[in-house]
mmCIF file of C-alpha atoms in Angstrom:
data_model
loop_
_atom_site.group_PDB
_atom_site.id
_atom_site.type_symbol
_atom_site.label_atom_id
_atom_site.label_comp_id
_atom_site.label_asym_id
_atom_site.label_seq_id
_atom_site.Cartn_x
_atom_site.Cartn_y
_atom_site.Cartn_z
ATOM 1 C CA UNK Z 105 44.483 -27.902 -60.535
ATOM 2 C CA UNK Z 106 48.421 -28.910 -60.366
ATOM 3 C CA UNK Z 107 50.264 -26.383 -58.149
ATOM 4 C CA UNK Z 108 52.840 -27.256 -60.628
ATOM 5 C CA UNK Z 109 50.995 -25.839 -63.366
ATOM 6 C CA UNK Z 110 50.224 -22.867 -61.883
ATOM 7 C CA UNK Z 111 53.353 -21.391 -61.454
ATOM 8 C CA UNK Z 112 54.475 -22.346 -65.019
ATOM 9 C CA UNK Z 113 53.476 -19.187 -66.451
ATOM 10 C CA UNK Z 114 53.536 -16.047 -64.875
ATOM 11 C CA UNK Z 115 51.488 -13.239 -66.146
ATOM 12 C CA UNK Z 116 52.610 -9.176 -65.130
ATOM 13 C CA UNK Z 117 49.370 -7.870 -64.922
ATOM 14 C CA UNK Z 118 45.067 -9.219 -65.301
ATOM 15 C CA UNK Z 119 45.746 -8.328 -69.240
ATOM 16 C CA UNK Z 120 47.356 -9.437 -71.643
ATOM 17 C CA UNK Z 121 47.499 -8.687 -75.359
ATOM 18 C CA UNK Z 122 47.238 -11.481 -78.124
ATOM 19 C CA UNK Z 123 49.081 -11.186 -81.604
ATOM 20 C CA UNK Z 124 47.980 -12.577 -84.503
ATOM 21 C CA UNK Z 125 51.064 -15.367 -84.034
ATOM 22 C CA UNK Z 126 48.639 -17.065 -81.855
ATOM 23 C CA UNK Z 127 46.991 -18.217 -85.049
ATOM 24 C CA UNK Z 128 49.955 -20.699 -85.467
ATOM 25 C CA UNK Z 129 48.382 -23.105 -83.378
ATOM 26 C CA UNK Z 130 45.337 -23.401 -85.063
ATOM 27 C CA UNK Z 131 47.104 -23.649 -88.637
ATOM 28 C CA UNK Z 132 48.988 -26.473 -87.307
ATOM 29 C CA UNK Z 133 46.168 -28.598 -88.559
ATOM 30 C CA UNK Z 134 45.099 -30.282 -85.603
ATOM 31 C CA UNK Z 135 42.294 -29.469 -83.564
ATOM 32 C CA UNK Z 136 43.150 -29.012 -79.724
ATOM 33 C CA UNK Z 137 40.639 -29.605 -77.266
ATOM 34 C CA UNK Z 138 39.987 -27.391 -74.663
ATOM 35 C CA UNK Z 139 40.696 -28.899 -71.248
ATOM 36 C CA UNK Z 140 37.944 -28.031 -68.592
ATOM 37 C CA UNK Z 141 39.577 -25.397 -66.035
ATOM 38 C CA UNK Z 142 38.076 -24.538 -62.964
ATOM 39 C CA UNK Z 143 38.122 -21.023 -61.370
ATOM 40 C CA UNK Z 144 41.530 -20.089 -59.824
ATOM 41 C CA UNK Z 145 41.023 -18.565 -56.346
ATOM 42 C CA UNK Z 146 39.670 -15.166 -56.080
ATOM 43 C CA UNK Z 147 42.492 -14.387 -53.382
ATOM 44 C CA UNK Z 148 45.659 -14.331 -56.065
ATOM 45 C CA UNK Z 149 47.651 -11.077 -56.291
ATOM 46 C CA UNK Z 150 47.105 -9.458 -59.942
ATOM 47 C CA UNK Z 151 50.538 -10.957 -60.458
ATOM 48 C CA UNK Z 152 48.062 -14.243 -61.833
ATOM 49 C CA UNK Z 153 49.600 -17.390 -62.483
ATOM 50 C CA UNK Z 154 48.103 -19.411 -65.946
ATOM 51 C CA UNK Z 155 48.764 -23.114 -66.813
ATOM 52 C CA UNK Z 156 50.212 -23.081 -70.066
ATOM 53 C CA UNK Z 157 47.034 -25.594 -71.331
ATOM 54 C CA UNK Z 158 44.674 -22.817 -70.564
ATOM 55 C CA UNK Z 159 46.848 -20.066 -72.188
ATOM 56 C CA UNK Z 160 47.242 -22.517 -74.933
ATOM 57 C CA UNK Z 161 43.200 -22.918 -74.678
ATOM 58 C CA UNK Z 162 42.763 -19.405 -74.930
ATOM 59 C CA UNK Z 163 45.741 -18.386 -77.990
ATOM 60 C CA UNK Z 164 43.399 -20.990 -79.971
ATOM 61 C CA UNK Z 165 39.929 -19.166 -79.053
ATOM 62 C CA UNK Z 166 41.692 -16.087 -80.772
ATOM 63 C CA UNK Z 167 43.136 -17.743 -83.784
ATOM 64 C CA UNK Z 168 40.135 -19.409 -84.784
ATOM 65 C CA UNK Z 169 38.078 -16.184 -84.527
ATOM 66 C CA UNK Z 170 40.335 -14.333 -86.736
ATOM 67 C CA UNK Z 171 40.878 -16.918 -88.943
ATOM 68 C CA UNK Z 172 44.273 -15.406 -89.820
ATOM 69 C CA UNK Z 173 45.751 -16.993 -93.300
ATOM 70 C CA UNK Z 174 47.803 -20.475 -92.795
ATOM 71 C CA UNK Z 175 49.007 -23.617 -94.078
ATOM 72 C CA UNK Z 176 45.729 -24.866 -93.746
ATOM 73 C CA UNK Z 177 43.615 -21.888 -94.908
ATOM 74 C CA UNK Z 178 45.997 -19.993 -96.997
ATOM 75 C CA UNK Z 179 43.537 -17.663 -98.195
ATOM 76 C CA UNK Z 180 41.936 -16.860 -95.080
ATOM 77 C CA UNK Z 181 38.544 -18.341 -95.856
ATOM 78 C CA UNK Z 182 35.675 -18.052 -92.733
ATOM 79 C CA UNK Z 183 32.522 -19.446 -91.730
ATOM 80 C CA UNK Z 184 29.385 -16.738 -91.545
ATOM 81 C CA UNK Z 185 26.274 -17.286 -89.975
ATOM 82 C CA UNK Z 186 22.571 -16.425 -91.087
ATOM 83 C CA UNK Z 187 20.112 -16.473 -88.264
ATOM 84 C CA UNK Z 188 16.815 -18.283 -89.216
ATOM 85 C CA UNK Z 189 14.714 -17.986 -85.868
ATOM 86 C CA UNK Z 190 14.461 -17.902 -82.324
ATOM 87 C CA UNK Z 191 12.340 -20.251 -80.432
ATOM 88 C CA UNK Z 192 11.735 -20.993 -76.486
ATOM 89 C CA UNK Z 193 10.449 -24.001 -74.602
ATOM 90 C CA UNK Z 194 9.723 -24.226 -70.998
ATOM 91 C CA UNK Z 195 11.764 -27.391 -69.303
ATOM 92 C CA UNK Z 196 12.129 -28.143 -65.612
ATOM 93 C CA UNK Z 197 10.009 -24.622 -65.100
ATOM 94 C CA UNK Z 198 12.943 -23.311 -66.449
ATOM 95 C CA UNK Z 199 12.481 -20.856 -69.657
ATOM 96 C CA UNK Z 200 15.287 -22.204 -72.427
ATOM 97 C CA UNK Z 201 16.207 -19.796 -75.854
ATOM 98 C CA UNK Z 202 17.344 -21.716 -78.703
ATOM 99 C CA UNK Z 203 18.677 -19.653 -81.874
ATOM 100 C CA UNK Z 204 18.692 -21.423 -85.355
ATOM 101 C CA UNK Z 205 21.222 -20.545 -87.882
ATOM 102 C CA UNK Z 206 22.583 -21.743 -91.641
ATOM 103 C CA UNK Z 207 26.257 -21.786 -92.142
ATOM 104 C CA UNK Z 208 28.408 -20.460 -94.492
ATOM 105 C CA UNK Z 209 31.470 -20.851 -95.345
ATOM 106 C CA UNK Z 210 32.522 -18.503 -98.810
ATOM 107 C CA UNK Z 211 34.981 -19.673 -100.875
ATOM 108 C CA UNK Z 212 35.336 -23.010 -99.886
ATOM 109 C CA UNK Z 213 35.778 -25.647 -102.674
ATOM 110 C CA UNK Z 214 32.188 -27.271 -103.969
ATOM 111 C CA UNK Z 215 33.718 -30.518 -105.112
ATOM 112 C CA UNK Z 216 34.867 -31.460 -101.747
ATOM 113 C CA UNK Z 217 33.358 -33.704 -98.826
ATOM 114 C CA UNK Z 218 33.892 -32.088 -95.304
ATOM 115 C CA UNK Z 219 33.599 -32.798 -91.748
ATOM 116 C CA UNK Z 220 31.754 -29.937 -89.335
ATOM 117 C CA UNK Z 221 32.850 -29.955 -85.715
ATOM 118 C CA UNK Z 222 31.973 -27.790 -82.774
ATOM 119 C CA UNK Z 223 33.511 -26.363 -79.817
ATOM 120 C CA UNK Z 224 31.611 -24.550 -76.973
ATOM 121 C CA UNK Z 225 33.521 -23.160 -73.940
ATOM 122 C CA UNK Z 226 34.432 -25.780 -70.790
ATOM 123 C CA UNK Z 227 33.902 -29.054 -73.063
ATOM 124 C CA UNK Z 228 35.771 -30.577 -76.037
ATOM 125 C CA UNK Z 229 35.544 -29.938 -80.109
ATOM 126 C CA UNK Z 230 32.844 -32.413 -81.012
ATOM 127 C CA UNK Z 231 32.326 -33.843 -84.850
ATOM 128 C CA UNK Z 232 28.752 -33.074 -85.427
ATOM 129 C CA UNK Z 233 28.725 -34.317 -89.400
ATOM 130 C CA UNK Z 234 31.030 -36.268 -90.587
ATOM 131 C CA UNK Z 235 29.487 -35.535 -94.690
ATOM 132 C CA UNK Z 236 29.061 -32.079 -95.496
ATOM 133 C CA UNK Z 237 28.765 -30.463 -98.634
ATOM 134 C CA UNK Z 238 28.754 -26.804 -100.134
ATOM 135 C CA UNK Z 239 27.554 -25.061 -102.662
ATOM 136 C CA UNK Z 240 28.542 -22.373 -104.912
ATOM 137 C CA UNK Z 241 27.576 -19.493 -102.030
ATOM 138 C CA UNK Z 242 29.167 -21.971 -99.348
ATOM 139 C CA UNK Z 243 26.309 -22.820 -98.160
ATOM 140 C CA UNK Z 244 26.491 -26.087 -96.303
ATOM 141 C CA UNK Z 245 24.504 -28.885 -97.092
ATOM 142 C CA UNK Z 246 23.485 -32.160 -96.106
ATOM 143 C CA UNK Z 247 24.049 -34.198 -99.652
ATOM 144 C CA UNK Z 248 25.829 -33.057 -102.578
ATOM 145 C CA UNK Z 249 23.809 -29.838 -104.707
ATOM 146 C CA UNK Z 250 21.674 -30.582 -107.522
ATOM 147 C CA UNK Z 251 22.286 -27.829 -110.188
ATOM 148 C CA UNK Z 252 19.141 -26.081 -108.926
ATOM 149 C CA UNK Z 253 20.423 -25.473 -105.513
ATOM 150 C CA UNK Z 254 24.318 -24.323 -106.863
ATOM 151 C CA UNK Z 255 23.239 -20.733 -106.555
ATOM 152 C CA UNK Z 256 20.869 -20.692 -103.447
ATOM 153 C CA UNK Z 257 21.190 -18.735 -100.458
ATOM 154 C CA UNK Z 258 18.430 -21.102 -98.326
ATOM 155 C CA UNK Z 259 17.377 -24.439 -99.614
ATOM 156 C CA UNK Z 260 14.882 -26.555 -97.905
ATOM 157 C CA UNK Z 261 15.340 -27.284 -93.967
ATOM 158 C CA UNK Z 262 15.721 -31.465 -95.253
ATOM 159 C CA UNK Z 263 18.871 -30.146 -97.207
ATOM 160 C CA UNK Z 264 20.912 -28.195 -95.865
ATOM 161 C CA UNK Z 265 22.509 -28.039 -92.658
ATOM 162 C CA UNK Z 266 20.776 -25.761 -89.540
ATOM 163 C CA UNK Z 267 22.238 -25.175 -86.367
ATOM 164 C CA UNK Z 268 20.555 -24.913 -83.116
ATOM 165 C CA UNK Z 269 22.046 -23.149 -80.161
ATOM 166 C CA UNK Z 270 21.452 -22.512 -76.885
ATOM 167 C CA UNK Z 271 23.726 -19.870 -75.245
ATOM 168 C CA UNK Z 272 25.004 -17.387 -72.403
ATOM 169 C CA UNK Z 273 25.160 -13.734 -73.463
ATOM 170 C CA UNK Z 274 28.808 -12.833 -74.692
ATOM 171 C CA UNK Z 275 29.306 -17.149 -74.922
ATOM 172 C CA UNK Z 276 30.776 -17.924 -78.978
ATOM 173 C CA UNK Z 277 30.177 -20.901 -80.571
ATOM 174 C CA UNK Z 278 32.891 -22.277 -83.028
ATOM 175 C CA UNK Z 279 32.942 -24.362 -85.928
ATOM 176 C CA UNK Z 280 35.202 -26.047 -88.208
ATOM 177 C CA UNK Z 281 34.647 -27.519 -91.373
ATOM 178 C CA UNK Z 282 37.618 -29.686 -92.256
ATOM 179 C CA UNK Z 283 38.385 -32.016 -95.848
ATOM 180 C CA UNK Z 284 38.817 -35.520 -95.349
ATOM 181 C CA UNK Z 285 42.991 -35.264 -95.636
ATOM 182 C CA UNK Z 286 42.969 -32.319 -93.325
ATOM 183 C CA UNK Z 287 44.777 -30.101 -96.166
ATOM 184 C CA UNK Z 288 41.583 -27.274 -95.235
ATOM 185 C CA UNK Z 289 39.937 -25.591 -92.283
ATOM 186 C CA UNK Z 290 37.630 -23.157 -92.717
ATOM 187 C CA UNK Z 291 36.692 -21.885 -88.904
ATOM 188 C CA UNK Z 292 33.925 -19.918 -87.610
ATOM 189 C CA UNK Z 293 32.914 -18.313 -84.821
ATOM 190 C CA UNK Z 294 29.030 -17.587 -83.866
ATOM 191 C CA UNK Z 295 27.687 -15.692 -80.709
ATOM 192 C CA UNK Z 296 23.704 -15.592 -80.665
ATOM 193 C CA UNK Z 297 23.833 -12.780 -77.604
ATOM 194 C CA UNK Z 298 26.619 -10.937 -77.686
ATOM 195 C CA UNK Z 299 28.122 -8.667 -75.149
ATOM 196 C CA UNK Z 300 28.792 -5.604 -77.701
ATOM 197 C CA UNK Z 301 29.422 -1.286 -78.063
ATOM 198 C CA UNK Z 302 29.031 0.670 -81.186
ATOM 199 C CA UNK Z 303 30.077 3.680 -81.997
ATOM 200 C CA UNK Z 304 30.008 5.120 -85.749
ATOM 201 C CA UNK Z 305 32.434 1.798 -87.382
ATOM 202 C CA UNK Z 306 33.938 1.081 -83.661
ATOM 203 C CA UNK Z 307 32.724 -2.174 -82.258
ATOM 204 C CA UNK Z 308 33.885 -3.565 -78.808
ATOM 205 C CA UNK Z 309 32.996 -6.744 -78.110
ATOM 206 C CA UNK Z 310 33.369 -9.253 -74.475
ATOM 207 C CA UNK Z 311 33.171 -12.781 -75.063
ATOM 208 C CA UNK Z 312 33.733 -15.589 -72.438
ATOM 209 C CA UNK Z 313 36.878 -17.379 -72.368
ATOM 210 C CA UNK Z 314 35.735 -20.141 -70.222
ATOM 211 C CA UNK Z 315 32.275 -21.285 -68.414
ATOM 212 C CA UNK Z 316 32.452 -18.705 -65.287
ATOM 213 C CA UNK Z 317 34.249 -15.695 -67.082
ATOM 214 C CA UNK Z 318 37.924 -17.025 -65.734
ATOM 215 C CA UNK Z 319 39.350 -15.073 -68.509
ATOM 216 C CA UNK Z 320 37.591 -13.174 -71.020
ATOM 217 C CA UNK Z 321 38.205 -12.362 -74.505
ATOM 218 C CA UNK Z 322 38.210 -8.288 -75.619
ATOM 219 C CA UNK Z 323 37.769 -7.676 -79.719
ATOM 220 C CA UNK Z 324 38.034 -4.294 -81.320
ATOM 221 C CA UNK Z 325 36.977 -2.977 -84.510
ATOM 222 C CA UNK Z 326 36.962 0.067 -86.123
ATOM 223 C CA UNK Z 327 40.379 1.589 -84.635
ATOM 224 C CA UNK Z 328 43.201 3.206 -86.617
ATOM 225 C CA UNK Z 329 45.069 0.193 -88.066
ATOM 226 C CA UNK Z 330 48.451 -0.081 -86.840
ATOM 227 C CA UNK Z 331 47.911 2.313 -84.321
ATOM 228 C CA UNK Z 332 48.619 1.850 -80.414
ATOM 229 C CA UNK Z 333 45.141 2.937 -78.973
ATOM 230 C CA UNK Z 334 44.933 3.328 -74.725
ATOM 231 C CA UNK Z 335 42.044 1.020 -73.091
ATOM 232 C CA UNK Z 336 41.047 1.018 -69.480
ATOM 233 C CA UNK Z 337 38.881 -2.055 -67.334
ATOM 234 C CA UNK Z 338 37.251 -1.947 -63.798
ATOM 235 C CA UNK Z 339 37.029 -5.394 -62.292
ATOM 236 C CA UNK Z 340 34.962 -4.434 -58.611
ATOM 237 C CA UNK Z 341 37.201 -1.397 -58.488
ATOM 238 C CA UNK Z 342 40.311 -2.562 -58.980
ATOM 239 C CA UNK Z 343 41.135 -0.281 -62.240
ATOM 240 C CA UNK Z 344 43.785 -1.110 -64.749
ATOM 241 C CA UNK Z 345 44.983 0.738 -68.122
ATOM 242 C CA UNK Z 346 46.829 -0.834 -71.225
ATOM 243 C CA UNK Z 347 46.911 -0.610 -74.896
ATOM 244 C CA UNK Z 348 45.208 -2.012 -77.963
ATOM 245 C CA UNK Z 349 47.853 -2.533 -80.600
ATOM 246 C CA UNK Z 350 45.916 -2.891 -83.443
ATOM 247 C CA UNK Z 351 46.736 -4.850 -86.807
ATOM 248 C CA UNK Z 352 46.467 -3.061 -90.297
ATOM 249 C CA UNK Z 353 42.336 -4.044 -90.354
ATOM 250 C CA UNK Z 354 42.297 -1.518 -86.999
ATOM 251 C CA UNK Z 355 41.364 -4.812 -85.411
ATOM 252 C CA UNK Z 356 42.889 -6.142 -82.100
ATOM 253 C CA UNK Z 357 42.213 -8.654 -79.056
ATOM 254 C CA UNK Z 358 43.304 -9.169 -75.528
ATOM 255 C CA UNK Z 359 42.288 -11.441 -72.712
ATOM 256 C CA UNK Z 360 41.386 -10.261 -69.348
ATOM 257 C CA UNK Z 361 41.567 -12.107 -65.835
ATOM 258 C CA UNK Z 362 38.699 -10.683 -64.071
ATOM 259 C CA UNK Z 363 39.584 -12.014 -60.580
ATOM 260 C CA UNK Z 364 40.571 -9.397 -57.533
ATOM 261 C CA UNK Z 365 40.915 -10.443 -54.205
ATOM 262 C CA UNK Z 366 38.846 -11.499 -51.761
ATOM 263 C CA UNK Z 367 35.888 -11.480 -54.541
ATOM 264 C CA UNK Z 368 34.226 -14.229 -55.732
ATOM 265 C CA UNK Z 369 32.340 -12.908 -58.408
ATOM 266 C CA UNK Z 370 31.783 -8.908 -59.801
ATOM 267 C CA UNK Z 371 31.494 -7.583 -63.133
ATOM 268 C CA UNK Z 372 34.396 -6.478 -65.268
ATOM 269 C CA UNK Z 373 33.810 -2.756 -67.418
ATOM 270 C CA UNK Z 374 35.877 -2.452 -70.352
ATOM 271 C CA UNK Z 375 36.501 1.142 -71.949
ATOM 272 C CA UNK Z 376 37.496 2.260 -74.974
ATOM 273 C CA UNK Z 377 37.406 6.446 -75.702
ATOM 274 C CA UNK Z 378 39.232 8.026 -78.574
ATOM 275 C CA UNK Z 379 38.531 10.521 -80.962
ATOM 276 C CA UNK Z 380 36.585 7.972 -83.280
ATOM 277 C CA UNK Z 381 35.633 5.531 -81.045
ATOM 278 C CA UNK Z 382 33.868 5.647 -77.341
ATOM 279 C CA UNK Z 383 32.612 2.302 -76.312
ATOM 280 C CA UNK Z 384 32.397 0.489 -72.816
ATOM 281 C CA UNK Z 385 30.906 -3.098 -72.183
ATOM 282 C CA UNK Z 386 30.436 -5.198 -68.895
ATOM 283 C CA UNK Z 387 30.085 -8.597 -68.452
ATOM 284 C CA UNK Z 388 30.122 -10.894 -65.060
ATOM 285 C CA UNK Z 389 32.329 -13.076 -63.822
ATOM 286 C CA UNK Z 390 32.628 -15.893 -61.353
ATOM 287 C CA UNK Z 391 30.660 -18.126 -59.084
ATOM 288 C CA UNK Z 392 27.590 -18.668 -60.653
ATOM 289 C CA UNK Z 393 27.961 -15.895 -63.123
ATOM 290 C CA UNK Z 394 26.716 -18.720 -66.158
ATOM 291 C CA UNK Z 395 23.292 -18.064 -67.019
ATOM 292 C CA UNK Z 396 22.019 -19.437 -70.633
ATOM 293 C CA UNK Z 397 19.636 -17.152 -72.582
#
């Protein structure tokens, strides 16, 4: 990593919180790739440093899974995801978990031709079909729908487009599905095992941010919208508090930087506990922390 870089943004504390502004950069209409980003050493101060491509990296993961309204998807439109099955196969004596889904994506015009791309954590968004169609539930299809299929939520596996997925616990998968002039993009954001709390309509959520849990992303639902609500995570003791500030959905995100020094690896406990709302989740970070389902 560039020295350089790493002083080129320096953040106060191991969390940060994201605004919705982020989404910007995704409504710019182009599609940034992720650059691969190794592990920063486990012996920096909490006074991190964070290359502005990974920060960049990292506003993007947070506009695409909100999906907030923009120039290129002024009405806010989002993929959804309908789990089919769950399979396993045995390779290299190693058990593998693959989860199939259909995709969604409501709203989206029928009489267009799309593009579907994907972007998994530590590589680059990848075109996966370059013809796409919907139908009248947004469900997306291989060839254009015959009238029988306008209204269906499944159509046969030769027809319509399935997704298979192989995944870490609290790892998303995104999605794009993007017109031919670019004018639309319809994101979407899948994770088969997620790292997750409920409580009564409070959900807290940890997903990865990259491979090894460098950063992790913290979602929260449920809250009092508009409301400033206290949070606390333990990263192998090494306790710090701050504060949701949550949009008028009672939704918010931040992004953690797990790393304490002289650790390696360790597990990072975030807590949530108001009146309405006690949730905690864990998820673990560094060397070798990676494990697919």
């Amino acid at each position: 990593m560039n020295p350089k870089a790493q002083t080129a943004f320096m953040v106060p504390a191991r969390i940060f919180l994201l605004s919705l502004l982020f989404a910007a950069v995704f409504s710019s209409g182009e599609i940034l790739s992720p650059a691969q980003s190794a592990a920063q050493p486990a012996a920096q101060s909490a006074a991190r440093s964070l290359p502005p491509e990974e920060l960049t990296m990292l506003n993007l993961q947070v506009g695409w899974d909100d999906a907030v309204p923009s120039a290129q998807n002024p009405s806010g439109l989002r993929m959804s995801f309908t789990l089919i099955d769950t399979d396993a196969f045995v390779s290299y004596n190693l058990v593998h978990h693959v989860a199939r889904y259909r995709a969604f994506a409501p709203g989206a015009p029928a009489d267009q031709v799309y593009s579907l791309s994907s972007w998994k954590i530590g590589s680059e968004v990848q075109t996966i079909y370059d013809q796409v169609y919907v139908n009248a539930k947004g469900l997306l299809m291989l060839h254009k729908p015959r009238p029988d299929q306008q209204d269906k939520d499944a159509v046969d596996s030769q027809d319509e487009i399935e997704l298979s997925l192989e995944a870490a616990r609290g790892e998303p998968v995104r999605y794009v599905l993007t017109t031919a002039d670019g004018k639309l993009l319809v994101p979407g954001t899948v994770v088969p095992y997620p790292i997750e709390s409920k409580d009564g309509n409070c959900r807290l959520e940890a997903r990865l941010g990259m491979p090894d849990a460098e950063a992790v992303l913290i979602y929260v639902d449920g809250l009092a919208p508009k409301a400033d609500v206290p949070f606390q995570e333990i990263s192998e003791g090494e306790s710090h508090a701050s504060i949701f500030h949550t949009n008028p959905r009672g939704h918010a995100a931040a992004v953690d930087l797990p790393f304490v020094v002289s650790k390696a690896a360790g597990i990072l406990k975030v807590s949530v506990a108001t009146k309405g709302c006690t949730a905690t989740v864990e998820i673990p970070w560094g060397k070798d922390s990676y494990h697919a389902q």
